[in-house]
Coordinates of C-alpha atoms in Angstrom, one line a residue:
Chain L
M1 CA 13.0 -45.4 4.7
D2 CA 14.9 -42.2 4.3
G3 CA 15.4 -41.8 8.0
T4 CA 13.9 -38.3 8.3
T5 CA 10.2 -39.3 8.5
N6 CA 10.7 -41.0 11.8
T7 CA 9.9 -38.8 14.7
G8 CA 11.0 -41.3 17.3
G9 CA 13.9 -39.8 19.3
R10 CA 13.7 -36.5 17.4
S11 CA 12.4 -33.3 18.9
I12 CA 8.9 -32.1 18.1
A13 CA 8.5 -28.7 16.3
A14 CA 4.7 -28.4 16.8
T15 CA 2.1 -30.3 18.8
L16 CA -1.6 -29.9 18.5
T17 CA -3.7 -31.6 21.1
G18 CA -7.5 -31.7 20.5
A19 CA -7.3 -28.2 19.1
S20 CA -10.5 -26.6 17.7
V21 CA -11.2 -23.2 16.1
K22 CA -14.6 -21.7 16.2
F23 CA -16.0 -18.6 14.5
G24 CA -19.1 -17.9 16.5
S25 CA -21.2 -21.0 16.3
F26 CA -19.3 -22.2 13.2
T27 CA -16.6 -24.8 13.8
A28 CA -13.8 -24.3 11.4
L29 CA -11.5 -26.9 12.9
S30 CA -12.4 -29.7 15.2
N31 CA -10.3 -31.8 17.5
I32 CA -7.0 -31.7 15.6
S33 CA -4.2 -33.8 17.2
L34 CA -0.8 -33.8 15.5
E35 CA 2.9 -34.0 16.2
I36 CA 5.1 -32.4 13.7
G37 CA 8.7 -33.5 14.0
E38 CA 11.5 -31.0 13.8
G39 CA 13.0 -30.7 10.3
Q40 CA 10.1 -32.4 8.6
F41 CA 8.3 -31.1 5.5
W42 CA 4.5 -31.4 5.8
T43 CA 2.1 -30.5 3.1
I44 CA -1.6 -29.9 3.8
L45 CA -4.3 -30.9 1.4
G46 CA -8.0 -30.8 1.6
P47 CA -11.2 -29.6 -0.1
S48 CA -11.8 -25.9 -0.1
G49 CA -13.2 -24.6 3.1
C50 CA -11.7 -27.5 5.2
G51 CA -9.7 -25.1 7.3
K52 CA -6.2 -25.5 5.8
S53 CA -5.4 -21.8 6.2
T54 CA -7.2 -21.7 9.5
M55 CA -4.8 -24.4 10.7
L56 CA -1.8 -22.3 9.8
R57 CA -3.4 -19.3 11.5
L58 CA -4.0 -21.4 14.6
V59 CA -0.4 -22.5 14.7
S60 CA 0.9 -19.0 14.1
D61 CA -1.1 -17.4 17.0
L62 CA -3.3 -15.4 14.6
L63 CA -6.3 -17.4 15.9
P64 CA -6.8 -18.7 19.4
P65 CA -7.9 -22.3 19.9
A66 CA -11.5 -22.7 21.2
D67 CA -10.5 -26.0 22.7
G68 CA -7.3 -27.9 23.2
T69 CA -3.7 -26.7 23.0
V70 CA -1.1 -25.8 20.4
E71 CA 2.6 -25.9 21.3
I72 CA 5.6 -24.9 19.3
L73 CA 8.9 -26.3 20.5
G74 CA 7.3 -26.8 23.9
K75 CA 6.2 -23.2 24.2
S76 CA 2.8 -21.6 23.8
T77 CA 2.2 -20.1 20.4
E78 CA 2.3 -16.6 21.9
A79 CA 5.7 -17.2 23.4
A80 CA 6.9 -18.8 20.1
R81 CA 5.6 -15.8 18.2
L82 CA 7.5 -13.4 20.6
A83 CA 10.6 -15.4 20.2
R84 CA 10.3 -15.5 16.4
E85 CA 10.3 -19.3 16.4
F86 CA 8.1 -19.4 13.3
A87 CA 7.6 -17.3 10.2
F88 CA 4.7 -17.0 7.7
V89 CA 4.6 -16.8 4.0
F90 CA 1.3 -15.7 2.6
Q91 CA -0.3 -16.5 -0.7
D92 CA 0.3 -12.9 -1.7
A93 CA 3.9 -11.8 -1.2
T94 CA 2.6 -9.0 1.1
L95 CA 5.7 -6.9 0.5
L96 CA 5.6 -3.2 1.4
P97 CA 5.5 -1.5 -2.0
W98 CA 7.6 1.5 -1.0
R99 CA 10.4 -0.6 0.3
T100 CA 13.2 -2.1 -1.8
A101 CA 13.6 -5.9 -1.9
L102 CA 16.4 -5.6 0.7
K103 CA 14.4 -3.3 2.9
N104 CA 11.5 -5.7 2.8
V105 CA 13.7 -8.5 3.9
E106 CA 15.0 -6.3 6.8
L107 CA 11.4 -5.5 8.0
P108 CA 11.3 -8.3 10.7
L109 CA 14.5 -6.9 12.2
E110 CA 12.9 -3.4 12.6
M111 CA 9.4 -4.4 13.9
G112 CA 8.5 -5.8 17.3
R113 CA 11.2 -3.9 19.1
K114 CA 8.9 -3.2 22.1
R115 CA 8.0 -6.8 22.8
G116 CA 10.9 -7.1 25.4
I117 CA 12.9 -9.9 23.7
P118 CA 15.9 -9.1 21.5
I119 CA 15.2 -9.8 17.9
P120 CA 17.0 -13.0 16.9
Q121 CA 19.6 -12.3 14.2
G122 CA 19.9 -15.2 11.8
D123 CA 23.3 -16.6 10.6
R124 CA 22.6 -15.1 7.2
T125 CA 22.4 -11.4 6.6
P126 CA 19.4 -10.1 4.6
M127 CA 21.8 -9.7 1.6
E128 CA 22.9 -13.3 1.8
L129 CA 19.3 -14.4 2.1
L130 CA 18.5 -12.5 -1.1
E131 CA 21.4 -14.3 -2.7
L132 CA 20.1 -17.7 -1.3
V133 CA 16.7 -17.1 -3.1
G134 CA 18.5 -16.1 -6.3
L135 CA 17.9 -12.4 -6.2
K136 CA 21.4 -11.1 -6.1
G137 CA 21.6 -7.8 -7.9
R138 CA 17.9 -7.0 -7.5
E139 CA 18.2 -5.9 -3.8
N140 CA 17.4 -2.2 -4.7
A141 CA 14.4 -3.1 -6.9
L142 CA 11.0 -2.0 -5.7
P143 CA 8.3 -4.8 -5.5
H144 CA 6.5 -3.4 -8.6
E145 CA 9.6 -3.9 -10.6
L146 CA 9.8 -7.6 -9.8
S147 CA 7.8 -10.5 -11.2
G148 CA 5.3 -12.4 -9.1
G149 CA 7.8 -15.3 -8.6
M150 CA 10.6 -12.8 -7.6
R151 CA 8.2 -11.1 -5.1
Q152 CA 7.4 -14.4 -3.5
R153 CA 11.1 -15.2 -3.2
V154 CA 11.6 -11.9 -1.4
A155 CA 8.8 -13.0 0.9
I156 CA 10.6 -16.3 1.6
A157 CA 13.9 -14.4 2.3
R158 CA 12.0 -12.1 4.7
A159 CA 10.5 -15.2 6.5
L160 CA 14.0 -16.6 7.0
V161 CA 15.7 -13.5 8.3
C162 CA 15.2 -14.3 12.0
Q163 CA 16.2 -18.0 11.3
P164 CA 12.8 -19.5 12.3
K165 CA 12.5 -23.2 13.3
L166 CA 9.1 -23.5 11.7
L167 CA 8.1 -22.1 8.3
L168 CA 4.3 -21.8 7.7
M169 CA 3.4 -21.3 4.1
D170 CA -0.2 -20.7 2.9
E171 CA -0.3 -21.6 -0.8
P172 CA 2.7 -19.4 -1.5
F173 CA 3.0 -20.4 -5.1
G174 CA -0.7 -20.7 -5.9
A175 CA -0.8 -17.6 -8.1
L176 CA 2.3 -18.4 -10.2
D177 CA 2.6 -20.1 -13.5
E178 CA 3.7 -23.8 -13.6
M179 CA 7.3 -23.2 -14.8
T180 CA 7.9 -20.6 -12.1
R181 CA 6.2 -22.8 -9.5
D182 CA 8.4 -25.8 -10.4
R183 CA 11.5 -23.7 -10.1
L184 CA 10.4 -22.2 -6.7
N185 CA 9.5 -25.7 -5.4
M186 CA 13.0 -26.9 -6.1
Q187 CA 14.5 -23.8 -4.6
L188 CA 12.3 -24.2 -1.5
L189 CA 13.4 -27.8 -1.1
E190 CA 17.0 -26.7 -1.4
I191 CA 16.5 -24.1 1.3
W192 CA 14.7 -26.6 3.5
R193 CA 17.6 -29.1 3.2
E194 CA 20.2 -26.4 3.8
T195 CA 18.5 -24.7 6.8
G196 CA 16.8 -27.7 8.4
V197 CA 13.7 -25.6 9.0
T198 CA 10.4 -27.5 9.6
C199 CA 7.9 -26.7 6.9
L200 CA 4.1 -26.7 7.0
F201 CA 2.9 -26.0 3.4
V202 CA -0.7 -25.6 2.4
T203 CA -1.5 -26.3 -1.2
H204 CA -4.4 -27.3 -3.4
S205 CA -2.2 -29.0 -5.9
I206 CA -1.8 -32.8 -5.4
P207 CA 1.4 -33.0 -7.4
E208 CA 2.9 -30.2 -5.4
A209 CA 1.9 -31.9 -2.2
V210 CA 3.6 -35.1 -3.2
L211 CA 6.7 -33.5 -4.7
L212 CA 7.4 -31.4 -1.6
G213 CA 6.0 -33.3 1.3
Q214 CA 7.5 -36.0 3.4
K215 CA 4.1 -36.2 5.0
V216 CA 0.8 -35.2 3.5
L217 CA -1.9 -34.1 5.9
M218 CA -5.3 -34.7 4.4
L219 CA -8.1 -32.6 6.0
R220 CA -11.8 -33.2 5.6
A221 CA -14.4 -30.4 5.6
H222 CA -17.5 -29.5 7.7
P223 CA -16.1 -29.4 10.3
G224 CA -12.4 -29.4 9.4
R225 CA -10.6 -32.4 10.9
V226 CA -7.8 -34.8 10.1
K227 CA -8.7 -37.4 7.6
E228 CA -5.3 -39.1 7.3
V229 CA -1.6 -38.5 7.3
V230 CA 0.2 -40.1 4.3
D231 CA 3.9 -40.8 4.4
I232 CA 5.5 -40.1 1.1
N233 CA 8.5 -42.3 0.7
L234 CA 10.2 -41.0 -2.4
P235 CA 14.0 -40.8 -3.0
E236 CA 15.7 -37.7 -1.6
P237 CA 16.7 -35.2 -2.8
R238 CA 13.5 -34.7 -4.7
A239 CA 13.6 -33.4 -8.2
V240 CA 10.9 -32.3 -10.7
D241 CA 11.4 -35.4 -12.9
L242 CA 10.2 -37.5 -10.0
R243 CA 6.7 -36.7 -11.3
E244 CA 7.1 -39.1 -14.2
T245 CA 7.8 -42.1 -11.9
A246 CA 5.2 -44.8 -11.2
E247 CA 5.6 -44.3 -7.4
F248 CA 4.8 -40.6 -7.7
N249 CA 1.7 -41.4 -9.7
E250 CA 0.6 -44.0 -7.2
Y251 CA 0.8 -41.4 -4.4
S252 CA -1.0 -38.9 -6.6
S253 CA -3.9 -41.1 -7.5
Y254 CA -4.2 -42.4 -3.9
L255 CA -4.5 -38.8 -2.7
R256 CA -6.9 -37.8 -5.5
K257 CA -9.3 -40.6 -4.4
S258 CA -8.8 -39.7 -0.8
L259 CA -9.7 -36.1 -1.6
E260 CA -12.8 -37.2 -3.5
D261 CA -14.4 -39.0 -0.6
C262 CA -13.7 -36.1 1.8
Chain S
M1 CA 17.7 4.6 -7.1
A2 CA 16.1 1.7 -8.8
V3 CA 13.5 3.9 -10.3
T4 CA 16.0 6.2 -11.9
E5 CA 17.9 3.3 -13.2
L6 CA 14.8 1.9 -14.9
L7 CA 13.7 5.1 -16.5
P8 CA 16.2 5.2 -19.3
E9 CA 15.3 1.6 -20.3
A10 CA 11.6 2.6 -20.5
A11 CA 12.5 5.7 -22.5
E12 CA 14.7 3.7 -24.9
E13 CA 11.9 1.5 -26.0
K14 CA 10.6 3.8 -28.8
P15 CA 12.2 7.2 -28.5
P16 CA 11.3 8.8 -31.8
S17 CA 7.6 8.2 -31.8
Q18 CA 7.4 9.1 -28.1
L19 CA 8.9 12.5 -28.7
G20 CA 6.6 13.1 -31.6
Q21 CA 3.6 12.0 -29.5
R22 CA 4.6 14.4 -26.8
L23 CA 4.8 17.3 -29.3
T24 CA 1.4 16.5 -30.7
N25 CA 0.0 16.1 -27.2
A26 CA 1.3 19.6 -26.3
A27 CA 0.5 21.2 -29.7
V28 CA -3.2 20.4 -29.8
P29 CA -4.3 22.2 -26.6
I30 CA -1.9 25.1 -27.2
G31 CA -3.2 25.5 -30.8
T32 CA -6.8 25.4 -29.6
A33 CA -6.1 28.0 -26.9
I34 CA -4.4 30.4 -29.4
T35 CA -7.3 30.0 -31.8
L36 CA -9.9 30.8 -29.1
L37 CA -7.9 33.9 -28.1
L38 CA -7.7 35.0 -31.7
I39 CA -11.5 34.6 -32.1
W40 CA -12.0 36.5 -28.9
Q41 CA -9.7 39.3 -29.9
F42 CA -11.3 39.8 -33.4
G43 CA -14.8 39.2 -32.1
V44 CA -14.5 41.9 -29.5
R45 CA -13.0 44.4 -32.1
F46 CA -15.4 43.4 -34.9
F47 CA -18.6 43.7 -32.8
E48 CA -17.2 46.8 -31.0
V49 CA -17.8 45.4 -27.6
P50 CA -17.0 48.1 -24.9
T51 CA -13.9 47.3 -22.9
Y52 CA -15.7 47.4 -19.6
I53 CA -18.0 44.6 -20.7
A54 CA -15.4 42.3 -22.3
P55 CA -11.8 43.5 -22.8
A56 CA -9.7 42.1 -25.7
P57 CA -6.8 39.8 -24.8
T58 CA -4.4 42.6 -25.9
D59 CA -6.0 44.9 -23.3
V60 CA -5.5 42.3 -20.6
L61 CA -1.9 41.8 -21.8
A62 CA -1.4 45.5 -21.6
V63 CA -2.3 45.4 -17.9
F64 CA 0.2 42.7 -17.3
R65 CA 2.9 44.9 -19.0
D66 CA 2.0 48.3 -17.5
R67 CA 0.5 47.5 -14.1
F68 CA 2.4 44.4 -13.1
D69 CA 3.5 46.1 -9.9
I70 CA -0.2 46.3 -8.7
L71 CA -0.7 42.6 -9.6
A72 CA 2.5 41.6 -7.8
T73 CA 1.7 43.6 -4.7
N74 CA -1.7 41.9 -4.4
F75 CA -0.4 38.5 -5.4
W76 CA 1.8 37.9 -2.4
P77 CA -0.8 38.4 0.4
T78 CA -3.1 35.9 -1.4
F79 CA -0.1 33.5 -1.8
T80 CA 0.7 33.7 1.9
I81 CA -2.9 33.1 3.0
S82 CA -3.3 30.2 0.5
V83 CA -0.1 28.5 1.6
A84 CA -0.8 29.1 5.3
G85 CA -4.4 27.8 4.9
F86 CA -3.1 24.8 2.9
F87 CA -0.7 23.8 5.7
A88 CA -3.1 24.6 8.6
G89 CA -6.2 22.9 7.0
N90 CA -4.3 19.8 5.8
L91 CA -2.3 19.4 9.0
A92 CA -5.6 19.5 11.1
A93 CA -7.2 17.0 8.7
I94 CA -4.2 14.6 8.9
L95 CA -4.1 14.7 12.7
I96 CA -7.9 14.2 13.0
A97 CA -7.7 11.3 10.5
V98 CA -5.0 9.7 12.7
T99 CA -7.3 10.1 15.7
F100 CA -10.2 8.6 13.8
V101 CA -8.3 5.6 12.7
H102 CA -7.1 4.8 16.2
S103 CA -10.4 5.5 18.0
R104 CA -13.8 4.4 16.6
A105 CA -15.5 6.4 19.3
A106 CA -13.8 9.6 18.1
E107 CA -14.8 8.9 14.5
R108 CA -18.4 8.2 15.4
A109 CA -18.6 11.3 17.5
F110 CA -16.9 13.8 15.2
F111 CA -17.3 12.6 11.7
P112 CA -20.9 13.7 11.3
I113 CA -19.9 17.1 12.6
A114 CA -17.2 17.3 10.0
V115 CA -19.7 16.3 7.3
F116 CA -22.1 19.0 8.5
I117 CA -19.4 21.7 8.5
N118 CA -18.5 20.6 5.0
T119 CA -22.1 21.1 3.8
I120 CA -22.1 24.8 4.7
P121 CA -21.1 26.8 1.6
I122 CA -17.8 28.6 2.2
L123 CA -19.4 31.9 1.2
A124 CA -21.9 31.5 4.0
I125 CA -19.5 30.5 6.7
A126 CA -16.8 33.0 5.8
P127 CA -18.5 36.1 7.5
I128 CA -19.1 34.0 10.6
L129 CA -15.4 33.2 10.8
V130 CA -14.5 36.9 10.3
L131 CA -16.8 37.8 13.2
I132 CA -15.1 35.1 15.4
F133 CA -11.4 35.6 14.4
G134 CA -11.5 39.3 13.5
P135 CA -10.7 41.0 10.1
G136 CA -7.0 40.2 10.3
M137 CA -4.9 37.4 8.9
T138 CA -6.2 34.6 11.2
S139 CA -9.7 34.5 9.8
K140 CA -8.4 34.5 6.3
V141 CA -6.1 31.5 7.0
V142 CA -9.0 29.7 8.7
I143 CA -11.2 30.2 5.7
A144 CA -8.6 28.9 3.3
G145 CA -7.8 26.0 5.7
L146 CA -11.4 25.1 6.2
I147 CA -11.9 24.6 2.4
C148 CA -9.0 22.1 2.3
F149 CA -10.0 20.3 5.4
F150 CA -12.7 17.8 4.4
P151 CA -11.3 16.2 1.2
T152 CA -8.0 15.6 3.0
L153 CA -9.8 14.1 6.1
V154 CA -11.8 11.6 4.1
N155 CA -8.9 10.6 1.9
M156 CA -6.4 10.3 4.8
V157 CA -8.8 8.1 6.8
R158 CA -9.2 5.8 3.8
G159 CA -5.5 5.9 3.2
L160 CA -4.6 4.9 6.7
Q161 CA -7.1 2.1 6.5
S162 CA -5.9 0.9 3.1
V163 CA -3.3 -1.5 4.7
S164 CA -4.3 -5.1 3.5
P165 CA -5.5 -7.6 6.1
Q166 CA -2.5 -9.8 5.3
T167 CA -0.1 -7.0 6.0
L168 CA -1.7 -6.6 9.4
E169 CA -1.4 -10.3 9.9
L170 CA 2.3 -10.0 9.1
A171 CA 2.6 -7.2 11.6
R172 CA 0.9 -9.4 14.2
I173 CA 3.3 -12.3 13.5
L174 CA 6.2 -9.9 13.9
S175 CA 4.6 -8.8 17.3
A176 CA 4.6 -5.2 16.0
S177 CA 3.4 -2.4 18.3
K178 CA 0.7 0.0 17.3
S179 CA 3.2 2.8 16.7
E180 CA 5.3 0.5 14.5
I181 CA 2.3 -0.4 12.5
F182 CA 1.4 3.3 12.1
W183 CA 4.9 4.5 11.1
K184 CA 6.0 1.6 9.0
M185 CA 2.8 0.5 7.4
R186 CA -0.3 2.8 7.8
L187 CA 1.4 6.1 7.1
P188 CA 3.4 5.1 4.0
S189 CA 0.3 3.3 2.7
S190 CA -1.7 6.5 3.0
M191 CA 0.6 8.7 0.9
P192 CA -1.0 8.1 -2.5
F193 CA -4.4 8.9 -0.9
L194 CA -3.0 12.0 0.9
F195 CA -1.5 13.4 -2.3
S196 CA -4.7 13.1 -4.3
A197 CA -6.3 15.1 -1.6
L198 CA -3.5 17.6 -1.5
K199 CA -3.9 18.2 -5.2
I200 CA -7.5 19.2 -4.6
A201 CA -6.4 21.3 -1.7
A202 CA -3.8 23.1 -3.8
T203 CA -6.5 24.7 -5.9
T204 CA -9.2 25.1 -3.3
C205 CA -7.0 26.9 -0.8
V206 CA -6.7 29.7 -3.4
I207 CA -10.5 29.9 -3.7
G208 CA -10.7 30.1 0.1
A209 CA -8.1 32.8 0.2
I210 CA -9.9 34.9 -2.5
V211 CA -13.2 34.5 -0.8
S212 CA -11.7 35.6 2.5
E213 CA -10.3 38.7 0.8
W214 CA -13.8 39.6 -0.5
I215 CA -14.9 40.2 3.1
G216 CA -13.0 43.2 4.3
A217 CA -9.5 43.2 2.9
N218 CA -7.8 46.0 1.1
V219 CA -4.9 44.0 -0.4
G220 CA -4.8 40.7 -2.1
L221 CA -6.2 39.3 -5.4
G222 CA -9.7 38.9 -3.8
A223 CA -9.7 42.6 -2.9
L224 CA -8.4 43.5 -6.3
I225 CA -11.2 41.5 -8.0
I226 CA -13.9 43.4 -6.0
D227 CA -12.2 46.8 -6.6
S228 CA -11.8 46.2 -10.3
T229 CA -15.4 45.0 -10.7
F230 CA -16.9 48.0 -8.9
N231 CA -14.7 50.4 -10.9
F232 CA -15.4 48.8 -14.2
R233 CA -11.7 48.2 -14.7
S234 CA -12.4 45.0 -16.7
P235 CA -8.8 44.5 -18.1
M236 CA -7.5 44.6 -14.5
L237 CA -10.2 42.2 -13.4
Y238 CA -9.3 39.7 -16.1
A239 CA -5.6 40.0 -15.4
T240 CA -6.4 39.4 -11.7
V241 CA -8.4 36.3 -12.5
F242 CA -5.4 35.0 -14.6
M243 CA -3.1 35.7 -11.7
S244 CA -5.4 33.7 -9.4
S245 CA -5.5 30.7 -11.6
G246 CA -1.7 31.1 -12.1
L247 CA -1.4 30.8 -8.3
S248 CA -3.5 27.6 -8.3
V249 CA -1.4 26.1 -11.1
L250 CA 1.8 27.0 -9.2
L251 CA 0.6 25.3 -6.0
F252 CA -0.8 22.3 -7.9
S253 CA 2.6 21.9 -9.6
L254 CA 4.5 22.1 -6.4
V255 CA 2.3 19.4 -4.9
T256 CA 2.7 17.2 -8.0
I257 CA 6.5 17.5 -7.9
T258 CA 6.5 16.6 -4.2
E259 CA 4.3 13.6 -4.9
K260 CA 6.8 12.4 -7.6
L261 CA 9.6 12.6 -5.1
V262 CA 7.7 11.0 -2.2
V263 CA 5.5 8.3 -3.9
R264 CA 7.9 6.4 -6.0
W265 CA 6.1 3.0 -6.0

């Protein structure tokens, strides 16, 4: 309806073809086939232990596929990693505590020099990115002087510094209080609209999945595999008060039922 | 910069009670110490304890006043050995810790030997080291260094390994090389661990230096302790002991100040 959910004719950001991940004899993910269109916002839901995080680690070349293939923008995950096509935001901000906010954002520009490919410089300077996430004036603060929400915003700015095409987020706001989470959700959507980055966002909150996602990927556990992909056709740009609408609640209750019989 | 900017804010929260609290915190131990010294002074005089068994605090003070030249002459050799041992022992420990973290094989091969050397009492191994390195400066520095070595090795290995798994995943996503991970992540992460070991080493290196001077030295606080003991010059012995602990406090303070400057997070 909104024109962005349709992948026809658009380029593909990530393709998984029959991809599996095994830890010894344990199958964490089995036979995952997906096409993630460029510029889309996907949220990933599923019962705990269904391999949500494993899937992000598969896409980000942290884990190798046991079977099948994963491609990012037509490249292998390794080539995409070397070219900085994607960035990762962890549940914990994972900032280096001895570096200021600005120095943390600059970290990706300093590391990986020996990999033989020049480090891509984004359109925005680290300082502008801190401004984008609303941390102007705090660039010299050390992580322990920032709140949890601020730290996570520094982590997002750091992820954007090489201007990735694909942003992988593993429950980035899971540890934050609801007010902060709402604010950061809206800020993230703004960044997404502005930069056109493709987002893969793992969450265990159904409202968050519906509020952010154009598509919700529902995984099922033991072994982890795709249960269904739900298109969320809500008016854009999304806002927090969308949660009080009947449509939103329909999607939420549908996903809740789907999650229950996983 | 940010730290110094934040400090006044923190201090402004409740300035009057904090100053009062600080004075009380300082007054209690100082008062206790003065009281104990007074009891000692009057106890020694009242029970007429001979000076060579237990000198009065005023006798010890008199040594500091009249014979300070002797104390100072013997202070500097011990200071030099302590500081040289501190640097040599800790540097060796840091380098070996770096090797251990990068090579499991090296850790498996040499860590048990390091533990074994650490179990030998310093007093027992000191004569062996004097036989090996001769009675000069080298053996003394080795003894002072050896006593610093083990705590720093253990702490440094732990510090270098204290990088979180997520931080290492971040490094992998950034395609960081091993040396980049070492210089930008492992080494800074290890600093708090290193400094807690260095604080231990700041006091133990003085013990090592004094023990080394017990075995064939004619200058230094260790030699002065032996000399004063054998000649029943108890006030001098006590003054030397205070000089030794003063040296430890000095080195400990220097390490603490350095830590404040380096570890700001």
